[in-house]
PDB file of C-alpha atoms in Angstrom:
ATOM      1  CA  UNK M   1      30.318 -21.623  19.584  1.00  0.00           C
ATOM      2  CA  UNK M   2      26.930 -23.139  20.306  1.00  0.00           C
ATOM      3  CA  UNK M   3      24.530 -20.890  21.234  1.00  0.00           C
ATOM      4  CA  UNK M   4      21.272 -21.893  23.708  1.00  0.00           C
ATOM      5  CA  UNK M   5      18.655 -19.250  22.203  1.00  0.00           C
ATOM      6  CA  UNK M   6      16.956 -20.374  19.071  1.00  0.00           C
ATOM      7  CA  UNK M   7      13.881 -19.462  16.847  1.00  0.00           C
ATOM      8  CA  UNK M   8      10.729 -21.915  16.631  1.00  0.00           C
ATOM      9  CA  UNK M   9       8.759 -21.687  13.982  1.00  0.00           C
ATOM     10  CA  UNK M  10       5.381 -23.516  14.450  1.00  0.00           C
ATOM     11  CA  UNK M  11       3.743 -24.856  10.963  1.00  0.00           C
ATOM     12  CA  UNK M  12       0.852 -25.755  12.424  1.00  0.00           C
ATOM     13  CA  UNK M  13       0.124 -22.389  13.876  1.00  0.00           C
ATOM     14  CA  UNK M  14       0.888 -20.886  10.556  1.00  0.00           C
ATOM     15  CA  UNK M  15      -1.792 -22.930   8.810  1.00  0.00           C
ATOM     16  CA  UNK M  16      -4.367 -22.393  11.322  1.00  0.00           C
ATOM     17  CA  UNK M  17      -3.777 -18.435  10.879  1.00  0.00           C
ATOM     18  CA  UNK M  18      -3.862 -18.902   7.099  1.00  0.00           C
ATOM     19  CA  UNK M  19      -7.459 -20.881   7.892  1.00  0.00           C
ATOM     20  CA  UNK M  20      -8.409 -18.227  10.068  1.00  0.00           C
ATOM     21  CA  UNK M  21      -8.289 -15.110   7.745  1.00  0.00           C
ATOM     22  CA  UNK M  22     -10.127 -17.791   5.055  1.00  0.00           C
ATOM     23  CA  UNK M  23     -12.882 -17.799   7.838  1.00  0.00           C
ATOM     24  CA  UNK M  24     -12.506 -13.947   8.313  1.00  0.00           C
ATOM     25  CA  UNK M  25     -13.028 -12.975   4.675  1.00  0.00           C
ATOM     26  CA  UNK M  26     -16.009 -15.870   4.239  1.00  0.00           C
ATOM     27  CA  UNK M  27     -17.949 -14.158   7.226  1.00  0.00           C
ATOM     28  CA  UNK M  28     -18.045 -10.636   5.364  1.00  0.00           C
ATOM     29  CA  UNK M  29     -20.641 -12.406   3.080  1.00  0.00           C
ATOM     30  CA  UNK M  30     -19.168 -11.026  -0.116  1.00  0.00           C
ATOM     31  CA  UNK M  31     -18.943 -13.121  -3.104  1.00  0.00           C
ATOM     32  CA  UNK M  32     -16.944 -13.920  -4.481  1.00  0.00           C
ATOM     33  CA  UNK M  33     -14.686 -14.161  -1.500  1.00  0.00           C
ATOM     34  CA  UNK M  34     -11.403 -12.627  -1.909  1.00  0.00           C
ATOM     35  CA  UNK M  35      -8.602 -14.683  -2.786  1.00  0.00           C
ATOM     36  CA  UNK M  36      -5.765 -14.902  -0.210  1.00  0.00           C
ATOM     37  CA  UNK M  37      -2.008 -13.852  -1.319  1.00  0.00           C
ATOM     38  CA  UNK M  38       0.382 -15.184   0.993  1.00  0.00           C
ATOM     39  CA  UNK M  39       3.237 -12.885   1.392  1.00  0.00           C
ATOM     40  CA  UNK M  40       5.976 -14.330   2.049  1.00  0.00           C
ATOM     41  CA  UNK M  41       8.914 -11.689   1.212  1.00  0.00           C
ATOM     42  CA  UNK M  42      12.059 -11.494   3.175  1.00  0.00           C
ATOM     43  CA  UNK M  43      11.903 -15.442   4.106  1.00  0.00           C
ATOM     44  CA  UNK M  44       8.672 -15.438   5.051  1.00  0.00           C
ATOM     45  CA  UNK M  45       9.528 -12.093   7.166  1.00  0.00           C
ATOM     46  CA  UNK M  46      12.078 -14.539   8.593  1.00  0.00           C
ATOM     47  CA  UNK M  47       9.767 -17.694   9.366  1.00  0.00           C
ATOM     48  CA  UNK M  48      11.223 -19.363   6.641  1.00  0.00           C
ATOM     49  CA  UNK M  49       9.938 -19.223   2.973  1.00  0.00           C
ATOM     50  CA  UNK M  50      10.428 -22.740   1.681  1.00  0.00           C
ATOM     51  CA  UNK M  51       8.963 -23.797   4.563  1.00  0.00           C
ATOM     52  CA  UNK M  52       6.032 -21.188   4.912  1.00  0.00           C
ATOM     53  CA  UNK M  53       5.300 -22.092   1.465  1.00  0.00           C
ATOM     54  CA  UNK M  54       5.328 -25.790   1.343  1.00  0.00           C
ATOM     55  CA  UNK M  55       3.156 -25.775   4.615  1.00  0.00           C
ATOM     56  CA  UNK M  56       0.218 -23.802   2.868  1.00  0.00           C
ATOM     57  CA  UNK M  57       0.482 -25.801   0.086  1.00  0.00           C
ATOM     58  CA  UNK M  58       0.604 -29.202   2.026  1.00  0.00           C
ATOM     59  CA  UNK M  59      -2.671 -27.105   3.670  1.00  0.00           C
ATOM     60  CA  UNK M  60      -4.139 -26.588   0.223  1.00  0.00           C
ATOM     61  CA  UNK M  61      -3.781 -30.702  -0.338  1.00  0.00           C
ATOM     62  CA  UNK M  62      -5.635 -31.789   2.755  1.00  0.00           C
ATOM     63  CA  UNK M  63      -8.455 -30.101   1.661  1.00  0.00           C
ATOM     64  CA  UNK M  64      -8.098 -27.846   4.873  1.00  0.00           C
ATOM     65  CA  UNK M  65      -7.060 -24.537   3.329  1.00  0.00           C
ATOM     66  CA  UNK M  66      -7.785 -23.529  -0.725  1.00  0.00           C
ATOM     67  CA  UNK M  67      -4.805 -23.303  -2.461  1.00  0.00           C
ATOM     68  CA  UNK M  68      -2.448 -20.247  -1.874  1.00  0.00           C
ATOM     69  CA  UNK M  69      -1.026 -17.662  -4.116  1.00  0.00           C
ATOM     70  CA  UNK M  70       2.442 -16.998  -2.759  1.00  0.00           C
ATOM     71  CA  UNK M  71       4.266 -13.526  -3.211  1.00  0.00           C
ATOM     72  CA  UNK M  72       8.209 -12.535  -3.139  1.00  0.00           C
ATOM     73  CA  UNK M  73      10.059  -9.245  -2.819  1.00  0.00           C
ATOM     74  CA  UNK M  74      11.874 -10.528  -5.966  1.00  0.00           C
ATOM     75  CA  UNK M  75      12.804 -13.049  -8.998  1.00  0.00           C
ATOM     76  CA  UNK M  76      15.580 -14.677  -6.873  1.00  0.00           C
ATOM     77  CA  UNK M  77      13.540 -15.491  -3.750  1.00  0.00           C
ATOM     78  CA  UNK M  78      10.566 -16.883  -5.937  1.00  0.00           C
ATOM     79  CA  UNK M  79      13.432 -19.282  -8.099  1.00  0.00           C
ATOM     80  CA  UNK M  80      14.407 -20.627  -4.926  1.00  0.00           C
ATOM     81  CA  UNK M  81      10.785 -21.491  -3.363  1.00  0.00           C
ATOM     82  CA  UNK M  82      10.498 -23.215  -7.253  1.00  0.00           C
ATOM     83  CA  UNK M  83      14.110 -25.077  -6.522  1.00  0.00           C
ATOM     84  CA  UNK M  84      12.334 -26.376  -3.334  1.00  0.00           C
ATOM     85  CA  UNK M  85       9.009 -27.946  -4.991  1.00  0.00           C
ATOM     86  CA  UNK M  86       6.388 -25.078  -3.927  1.00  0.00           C
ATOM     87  CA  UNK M  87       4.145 -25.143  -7.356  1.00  0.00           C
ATOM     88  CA  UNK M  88       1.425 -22.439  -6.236  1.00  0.00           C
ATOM     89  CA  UNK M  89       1.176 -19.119  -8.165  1.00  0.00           C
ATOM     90  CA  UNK M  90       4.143 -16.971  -7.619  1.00  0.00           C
ATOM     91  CA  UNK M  91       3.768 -13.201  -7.485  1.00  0.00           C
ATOM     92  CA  UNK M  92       6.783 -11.104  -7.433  1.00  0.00           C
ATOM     93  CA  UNK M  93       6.704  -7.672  -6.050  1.00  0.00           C
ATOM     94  CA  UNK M  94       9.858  -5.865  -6.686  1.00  0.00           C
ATOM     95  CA  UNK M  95      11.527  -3.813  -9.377  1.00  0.00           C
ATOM     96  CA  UNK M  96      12.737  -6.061 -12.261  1.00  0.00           C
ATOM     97  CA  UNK M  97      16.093  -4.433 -12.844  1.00  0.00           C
ATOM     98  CA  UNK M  98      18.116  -5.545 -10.131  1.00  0.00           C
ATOM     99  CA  UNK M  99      17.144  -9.200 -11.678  1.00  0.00           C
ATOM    100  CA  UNK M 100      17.762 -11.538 -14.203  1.00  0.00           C
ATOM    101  CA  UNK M 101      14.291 -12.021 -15.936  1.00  0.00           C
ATOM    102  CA  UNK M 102      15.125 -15.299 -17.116  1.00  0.00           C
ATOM    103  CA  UNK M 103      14.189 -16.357 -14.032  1.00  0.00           C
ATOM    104  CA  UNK M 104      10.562 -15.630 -14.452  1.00  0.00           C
ATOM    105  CA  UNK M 105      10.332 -17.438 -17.762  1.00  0.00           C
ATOM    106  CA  UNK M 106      12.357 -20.717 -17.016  1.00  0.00           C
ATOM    107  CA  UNK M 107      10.564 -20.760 -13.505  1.00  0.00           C
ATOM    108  CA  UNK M 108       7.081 -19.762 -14.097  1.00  0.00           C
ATOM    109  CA  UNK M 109       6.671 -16.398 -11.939  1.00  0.00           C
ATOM    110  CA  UNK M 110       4.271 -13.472 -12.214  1.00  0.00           C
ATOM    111  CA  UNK M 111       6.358 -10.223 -12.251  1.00  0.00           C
ATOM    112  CA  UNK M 112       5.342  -6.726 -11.609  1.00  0.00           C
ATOM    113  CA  UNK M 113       4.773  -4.267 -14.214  1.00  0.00           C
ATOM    114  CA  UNK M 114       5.557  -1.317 -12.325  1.00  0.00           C
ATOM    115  CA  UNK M 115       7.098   1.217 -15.332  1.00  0.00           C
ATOM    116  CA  UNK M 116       7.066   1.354 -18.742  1.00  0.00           C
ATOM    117  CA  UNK M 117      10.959   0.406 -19.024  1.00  0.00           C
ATOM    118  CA  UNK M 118      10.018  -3.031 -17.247  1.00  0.00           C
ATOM    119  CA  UNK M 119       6.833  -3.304 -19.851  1.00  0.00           C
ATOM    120  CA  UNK M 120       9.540  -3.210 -22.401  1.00  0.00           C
ATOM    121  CA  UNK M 121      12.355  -5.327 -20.895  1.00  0.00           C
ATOM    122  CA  UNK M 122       9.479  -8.579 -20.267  1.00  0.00           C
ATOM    123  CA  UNK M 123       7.922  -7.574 -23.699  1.00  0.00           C
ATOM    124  CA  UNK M 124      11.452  -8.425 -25.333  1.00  0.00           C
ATOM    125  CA  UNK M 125      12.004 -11.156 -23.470  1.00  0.00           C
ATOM    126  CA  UNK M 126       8.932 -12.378 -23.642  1.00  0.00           C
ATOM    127  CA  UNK M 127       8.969 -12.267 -27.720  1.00  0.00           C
ATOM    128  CA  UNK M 128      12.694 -13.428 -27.797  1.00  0.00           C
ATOM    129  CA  UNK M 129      11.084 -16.510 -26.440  1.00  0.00           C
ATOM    130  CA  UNK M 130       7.864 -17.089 -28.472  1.00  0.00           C
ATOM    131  CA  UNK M 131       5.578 -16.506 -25.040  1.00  0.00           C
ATOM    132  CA  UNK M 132       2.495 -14.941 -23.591  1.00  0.00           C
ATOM    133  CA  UNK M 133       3.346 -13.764 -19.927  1.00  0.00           C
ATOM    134  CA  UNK M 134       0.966 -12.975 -17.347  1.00  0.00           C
ATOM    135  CA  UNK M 135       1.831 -10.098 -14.989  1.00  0.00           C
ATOM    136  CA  UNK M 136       0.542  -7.627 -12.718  1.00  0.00           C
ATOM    137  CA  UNK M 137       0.492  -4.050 -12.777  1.00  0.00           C
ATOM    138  CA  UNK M 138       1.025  -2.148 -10.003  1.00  0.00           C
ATOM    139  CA  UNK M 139      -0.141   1.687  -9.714  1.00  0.00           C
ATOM    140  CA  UNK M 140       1.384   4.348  -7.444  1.00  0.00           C
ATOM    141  CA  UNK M 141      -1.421   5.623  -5.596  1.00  0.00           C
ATOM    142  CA  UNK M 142       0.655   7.691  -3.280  1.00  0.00           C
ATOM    143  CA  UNK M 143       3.026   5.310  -1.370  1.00  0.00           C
ATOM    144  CA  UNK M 144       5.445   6.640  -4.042  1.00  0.00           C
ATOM    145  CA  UNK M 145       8.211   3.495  -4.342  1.00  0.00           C
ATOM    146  CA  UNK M 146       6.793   1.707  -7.241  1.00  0.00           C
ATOM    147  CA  UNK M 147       4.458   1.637  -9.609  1.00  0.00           C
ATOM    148  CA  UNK M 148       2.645   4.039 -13.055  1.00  0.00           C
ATOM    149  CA  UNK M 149       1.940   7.309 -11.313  1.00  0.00           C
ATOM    150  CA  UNK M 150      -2.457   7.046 -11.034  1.00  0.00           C
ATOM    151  CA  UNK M 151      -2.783  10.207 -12.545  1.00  0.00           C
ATOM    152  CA  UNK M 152      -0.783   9.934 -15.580  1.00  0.00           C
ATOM    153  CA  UNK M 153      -1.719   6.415 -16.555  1.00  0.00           C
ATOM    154  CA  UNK M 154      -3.566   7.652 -20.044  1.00  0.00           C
ATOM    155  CA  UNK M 155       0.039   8.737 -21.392  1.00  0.00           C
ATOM    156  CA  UNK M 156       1.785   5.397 -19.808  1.00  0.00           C
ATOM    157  CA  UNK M 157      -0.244   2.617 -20.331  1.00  0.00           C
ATOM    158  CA  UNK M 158      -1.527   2.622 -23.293  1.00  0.00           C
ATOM    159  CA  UNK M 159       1.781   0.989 -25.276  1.00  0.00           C
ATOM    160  CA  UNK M 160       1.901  -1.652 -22.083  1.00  0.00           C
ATOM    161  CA  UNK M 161      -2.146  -2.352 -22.909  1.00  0.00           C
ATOM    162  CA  UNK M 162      -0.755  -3.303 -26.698  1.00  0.00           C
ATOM    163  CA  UNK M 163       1.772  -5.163 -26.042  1.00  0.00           C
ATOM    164  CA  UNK M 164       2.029  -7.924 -28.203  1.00  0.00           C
ATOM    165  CA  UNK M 165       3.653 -10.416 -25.740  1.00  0.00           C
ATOM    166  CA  UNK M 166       2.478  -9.066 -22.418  1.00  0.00           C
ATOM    167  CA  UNK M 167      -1.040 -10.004 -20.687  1.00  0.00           C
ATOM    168  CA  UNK M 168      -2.567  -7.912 -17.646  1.00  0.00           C
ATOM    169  CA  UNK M 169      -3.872 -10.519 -15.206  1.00  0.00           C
ATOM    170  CA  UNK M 170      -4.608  -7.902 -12.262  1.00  0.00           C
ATOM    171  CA  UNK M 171      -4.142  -4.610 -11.350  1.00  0.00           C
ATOM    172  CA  UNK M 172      -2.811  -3.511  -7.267  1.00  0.00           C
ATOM    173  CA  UNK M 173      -1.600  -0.674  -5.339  1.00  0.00           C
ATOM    174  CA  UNK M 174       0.198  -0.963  -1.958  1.00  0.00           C
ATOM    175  CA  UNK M 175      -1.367   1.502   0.999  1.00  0.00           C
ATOM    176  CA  UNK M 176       1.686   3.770   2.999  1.00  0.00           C
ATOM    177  CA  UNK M 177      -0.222   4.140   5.985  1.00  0.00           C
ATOM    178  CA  UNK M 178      -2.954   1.413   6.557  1.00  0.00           C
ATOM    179  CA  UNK M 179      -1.879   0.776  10.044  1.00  0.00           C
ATOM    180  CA  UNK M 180      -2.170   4.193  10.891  1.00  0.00           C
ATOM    181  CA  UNK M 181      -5.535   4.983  11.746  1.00  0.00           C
ATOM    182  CA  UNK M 182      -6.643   8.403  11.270  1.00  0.00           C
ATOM    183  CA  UNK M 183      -4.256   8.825   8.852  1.00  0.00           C
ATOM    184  CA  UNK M 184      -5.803  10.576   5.981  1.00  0.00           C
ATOM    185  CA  UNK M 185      -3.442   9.515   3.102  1.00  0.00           C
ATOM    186  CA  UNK M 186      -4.927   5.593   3.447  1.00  0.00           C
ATOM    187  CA  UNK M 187      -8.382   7.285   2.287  1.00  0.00           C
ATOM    188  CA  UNK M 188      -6.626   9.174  -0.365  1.00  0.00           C
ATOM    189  CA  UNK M 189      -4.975   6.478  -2.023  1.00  0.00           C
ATOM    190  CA  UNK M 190      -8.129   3.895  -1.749  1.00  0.00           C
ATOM    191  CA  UNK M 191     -10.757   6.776  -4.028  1.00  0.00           C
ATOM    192  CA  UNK M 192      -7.328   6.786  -6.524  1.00  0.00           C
ATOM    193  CA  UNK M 193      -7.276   3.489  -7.067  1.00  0.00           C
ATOM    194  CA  UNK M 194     -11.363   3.557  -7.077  1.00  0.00           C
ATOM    195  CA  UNK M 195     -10.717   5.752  -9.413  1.00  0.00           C
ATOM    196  CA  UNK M 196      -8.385   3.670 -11.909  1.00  0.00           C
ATOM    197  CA  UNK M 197     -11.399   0.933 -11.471  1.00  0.00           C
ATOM    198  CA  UNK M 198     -13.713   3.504 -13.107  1.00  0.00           C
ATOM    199  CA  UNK M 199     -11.733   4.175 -15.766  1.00  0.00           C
ATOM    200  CA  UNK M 200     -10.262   0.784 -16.217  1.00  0.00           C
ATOM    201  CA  UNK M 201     -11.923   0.207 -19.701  1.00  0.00           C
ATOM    202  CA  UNK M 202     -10.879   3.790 -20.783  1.00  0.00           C
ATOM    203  CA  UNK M 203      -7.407   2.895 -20.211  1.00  0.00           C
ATOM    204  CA  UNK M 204      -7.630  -0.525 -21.618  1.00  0.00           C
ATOM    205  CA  UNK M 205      -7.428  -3.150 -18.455  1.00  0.00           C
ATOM    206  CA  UNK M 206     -10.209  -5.834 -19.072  1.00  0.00           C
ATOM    207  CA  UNK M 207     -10.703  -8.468 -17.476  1.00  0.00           C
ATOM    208  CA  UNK M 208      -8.178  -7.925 -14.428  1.00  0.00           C
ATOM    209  CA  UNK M 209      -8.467  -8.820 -11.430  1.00  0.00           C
ATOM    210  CA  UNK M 210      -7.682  -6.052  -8.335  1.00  0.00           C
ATOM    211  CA  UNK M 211      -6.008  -6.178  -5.269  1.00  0.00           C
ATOM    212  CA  UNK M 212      -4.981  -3.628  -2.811  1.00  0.00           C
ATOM    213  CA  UNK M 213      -5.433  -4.646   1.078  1.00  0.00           C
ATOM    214  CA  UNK M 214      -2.065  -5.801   3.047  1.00  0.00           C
ATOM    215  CA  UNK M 215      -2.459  -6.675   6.634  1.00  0.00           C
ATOM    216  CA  UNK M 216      -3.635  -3.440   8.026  1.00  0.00           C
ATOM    217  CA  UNK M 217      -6.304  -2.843   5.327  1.00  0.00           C
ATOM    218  CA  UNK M 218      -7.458  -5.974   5.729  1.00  0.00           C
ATOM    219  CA  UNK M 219      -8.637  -5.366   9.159  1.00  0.00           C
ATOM    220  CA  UNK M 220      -9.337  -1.735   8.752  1.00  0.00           C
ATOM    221  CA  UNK M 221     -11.788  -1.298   5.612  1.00  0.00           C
ATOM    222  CA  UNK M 222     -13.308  -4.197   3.733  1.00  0.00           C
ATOM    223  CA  UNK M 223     -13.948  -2.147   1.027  1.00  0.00           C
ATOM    224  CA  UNK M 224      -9.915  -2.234   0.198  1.00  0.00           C
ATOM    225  CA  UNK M 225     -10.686  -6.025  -0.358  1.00  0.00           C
ATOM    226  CA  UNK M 226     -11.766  -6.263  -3.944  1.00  0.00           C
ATOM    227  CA  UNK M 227     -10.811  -9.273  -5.601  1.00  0.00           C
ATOM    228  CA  UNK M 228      -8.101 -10.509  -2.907  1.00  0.00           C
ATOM    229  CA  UNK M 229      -5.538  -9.635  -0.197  1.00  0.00           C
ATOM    230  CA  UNK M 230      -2.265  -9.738   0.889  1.00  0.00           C
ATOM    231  CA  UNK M 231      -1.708 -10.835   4.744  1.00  0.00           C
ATOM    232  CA  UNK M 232       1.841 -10.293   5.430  1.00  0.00           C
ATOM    233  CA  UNK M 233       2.693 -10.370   9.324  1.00  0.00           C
ATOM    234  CA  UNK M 234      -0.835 -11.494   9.956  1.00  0.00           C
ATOM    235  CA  UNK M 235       0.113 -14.592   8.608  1.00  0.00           C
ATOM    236  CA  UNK M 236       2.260 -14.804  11.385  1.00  0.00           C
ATOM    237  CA  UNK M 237       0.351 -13.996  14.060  1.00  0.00           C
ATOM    238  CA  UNK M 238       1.439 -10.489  14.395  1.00  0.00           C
ATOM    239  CA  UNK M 239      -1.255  -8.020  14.258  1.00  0.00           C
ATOM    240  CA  UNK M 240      -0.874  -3.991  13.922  1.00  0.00           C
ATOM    241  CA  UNK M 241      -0.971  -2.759  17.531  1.00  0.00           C
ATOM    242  CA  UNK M 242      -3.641   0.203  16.484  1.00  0.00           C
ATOM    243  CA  UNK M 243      -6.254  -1.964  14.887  1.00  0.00           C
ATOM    244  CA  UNK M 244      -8.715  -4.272  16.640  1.00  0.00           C
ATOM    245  CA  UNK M 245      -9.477  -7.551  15.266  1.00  0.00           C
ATOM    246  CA  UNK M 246     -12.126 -10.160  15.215  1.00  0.00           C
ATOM    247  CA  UNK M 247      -9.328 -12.677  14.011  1.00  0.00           C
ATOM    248  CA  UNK M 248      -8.129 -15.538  15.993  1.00  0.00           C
ATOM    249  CA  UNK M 249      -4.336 -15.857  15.307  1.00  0.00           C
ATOM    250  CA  UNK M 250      -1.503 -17.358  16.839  1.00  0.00           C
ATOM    251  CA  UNK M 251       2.205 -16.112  16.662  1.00  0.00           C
ATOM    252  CA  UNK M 252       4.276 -18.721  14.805  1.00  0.00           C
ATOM    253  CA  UNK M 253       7.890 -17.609  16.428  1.00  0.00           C
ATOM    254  CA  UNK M 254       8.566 -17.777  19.574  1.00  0.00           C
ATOM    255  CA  UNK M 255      12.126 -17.815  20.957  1.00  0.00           C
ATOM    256  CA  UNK M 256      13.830 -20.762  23.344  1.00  0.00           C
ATOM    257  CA  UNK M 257      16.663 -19.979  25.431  1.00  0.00           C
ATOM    258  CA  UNK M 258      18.473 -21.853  28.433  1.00  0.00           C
ATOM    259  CA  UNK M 259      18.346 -20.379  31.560  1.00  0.00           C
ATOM    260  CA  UNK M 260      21.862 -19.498  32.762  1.00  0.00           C
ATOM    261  CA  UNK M 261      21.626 -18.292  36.011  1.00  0.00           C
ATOM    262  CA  UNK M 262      19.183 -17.575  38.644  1.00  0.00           C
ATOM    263  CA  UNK M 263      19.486 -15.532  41.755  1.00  0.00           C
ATOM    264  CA  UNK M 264      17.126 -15.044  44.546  1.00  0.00           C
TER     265      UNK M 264
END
């Protein structure tokens, strides 16, 4: 059965956003201006991922847009956006054990370090293969889902730090509450991870690069920006309903139906 309501996704709109929160972060006045990471988990929240990710990229080419760093909820979702042709940077967010690392190897994705068993399992396979693989490592600074607890991080990280195999490109937490303002846990868990910075050469981690601020940090305190963000649903147009913003963004779905019936 054919059905008359559909989704539209507009690409166009979805660049121009992507443009926008470039012109956002450029206005701050820091340098270096935080790098943008696309999220685009979940099929692009639904938008589309292949898609979502060629259109930044196609973006990136024009000269219109600098070139995006894309990130996945998992191995699988960032094979398939490498099946389709996307060739940005690749982040992948989730736990490696419901995965088949291969993946990241024989399709060139950055995985998460987020424990000391997943340390392991990519140091193995990275030295099974005769590689040097850059990750991230993620830090639990009170979201509590993933990531090395931030106060125990002198016991954990220091056989992750040596591995032979394994490089630390950038360090990141993920905020519980950022769209919640008031909420004192956001404050909390940005003076932890301020706090990791500090003792970032104590525990090993040079030359990273750190990133912390998803949509609602973004808008709510530039000092969560550090080295870049992660705009999820502003990317899309959709903004937290409890922050203001300066940003001028368009939604990119809209829905289409037929009209069926009308009575007076």
């Amino acid at each position: 059965m054919v059905r008359p309501t559909h989704a539209v996704v507009d690409l166009e709109r979805l660049t121009a956003n992507y443009r926008e929160i470039g012109r956002y972060l450029a206005r701050a006045g820091r340098l270096p201006v935080p790098r943008i990471i696309a999220v685009i988990k979940a099929n692009a929240y639904g938008h589309g991922a292949v898609a979502v990710g060629r259109a930044l990229e196609q973006a990136a080419a024009s000269g219109s847009a600098v070139v995006p760093i894309l990130a996945c909820a998992d191995i699988e979702e960032g094979v398939e956006l490498r099946r389709a042709g996307v060739t940005s940077p690749i982040l992948v967010f989730g736990a490696l054990s419901v995965s088949n690392l291969a993946g990241v190897f024989d399709y060139d994705l950055t995985p998460t370090v987020s424990s000391p068993s997943a340390a392991q399992a990519l140091e193995h396979a990275a030295a099974s293969r005769g590689v040097h693989l850059g990750v991230h490592l993620k830090i639990d600074t009170g979201m509590h889902r993933f990531g090395f607890r931030h106060d125990n991080l002198r016991t954990t990280l220091p056989e992750v730090v040596r591995s032979s195999h394994l490089t630390i490109e950038a360090v990141y937490t993920h905020f519980a509450t950022a769209e919640q303002y008031g909420e004192p846990l956001f404050d909390v868990q940005r003076a932890r991870f301020d706090q990791v910075r500090t003792d970032a050469s104590a525990l090993g981690l040079q030359d990273v690069w750190w990133h912390a601020a998803n949509s609602g940090a973004l808008l709510r305190d530039q000092r969560t920006w550090y080295d870049a963000v992660r705009p999820g649903l502003l990317l899309y147009g959709v903004e937290p309903p409890t922050l203001d913003t300066e940003l001028d963004l368009y939604p990119v779905m809209s829905l289409r139906s037929r009209v069926a019936a009308v009575k007076g």
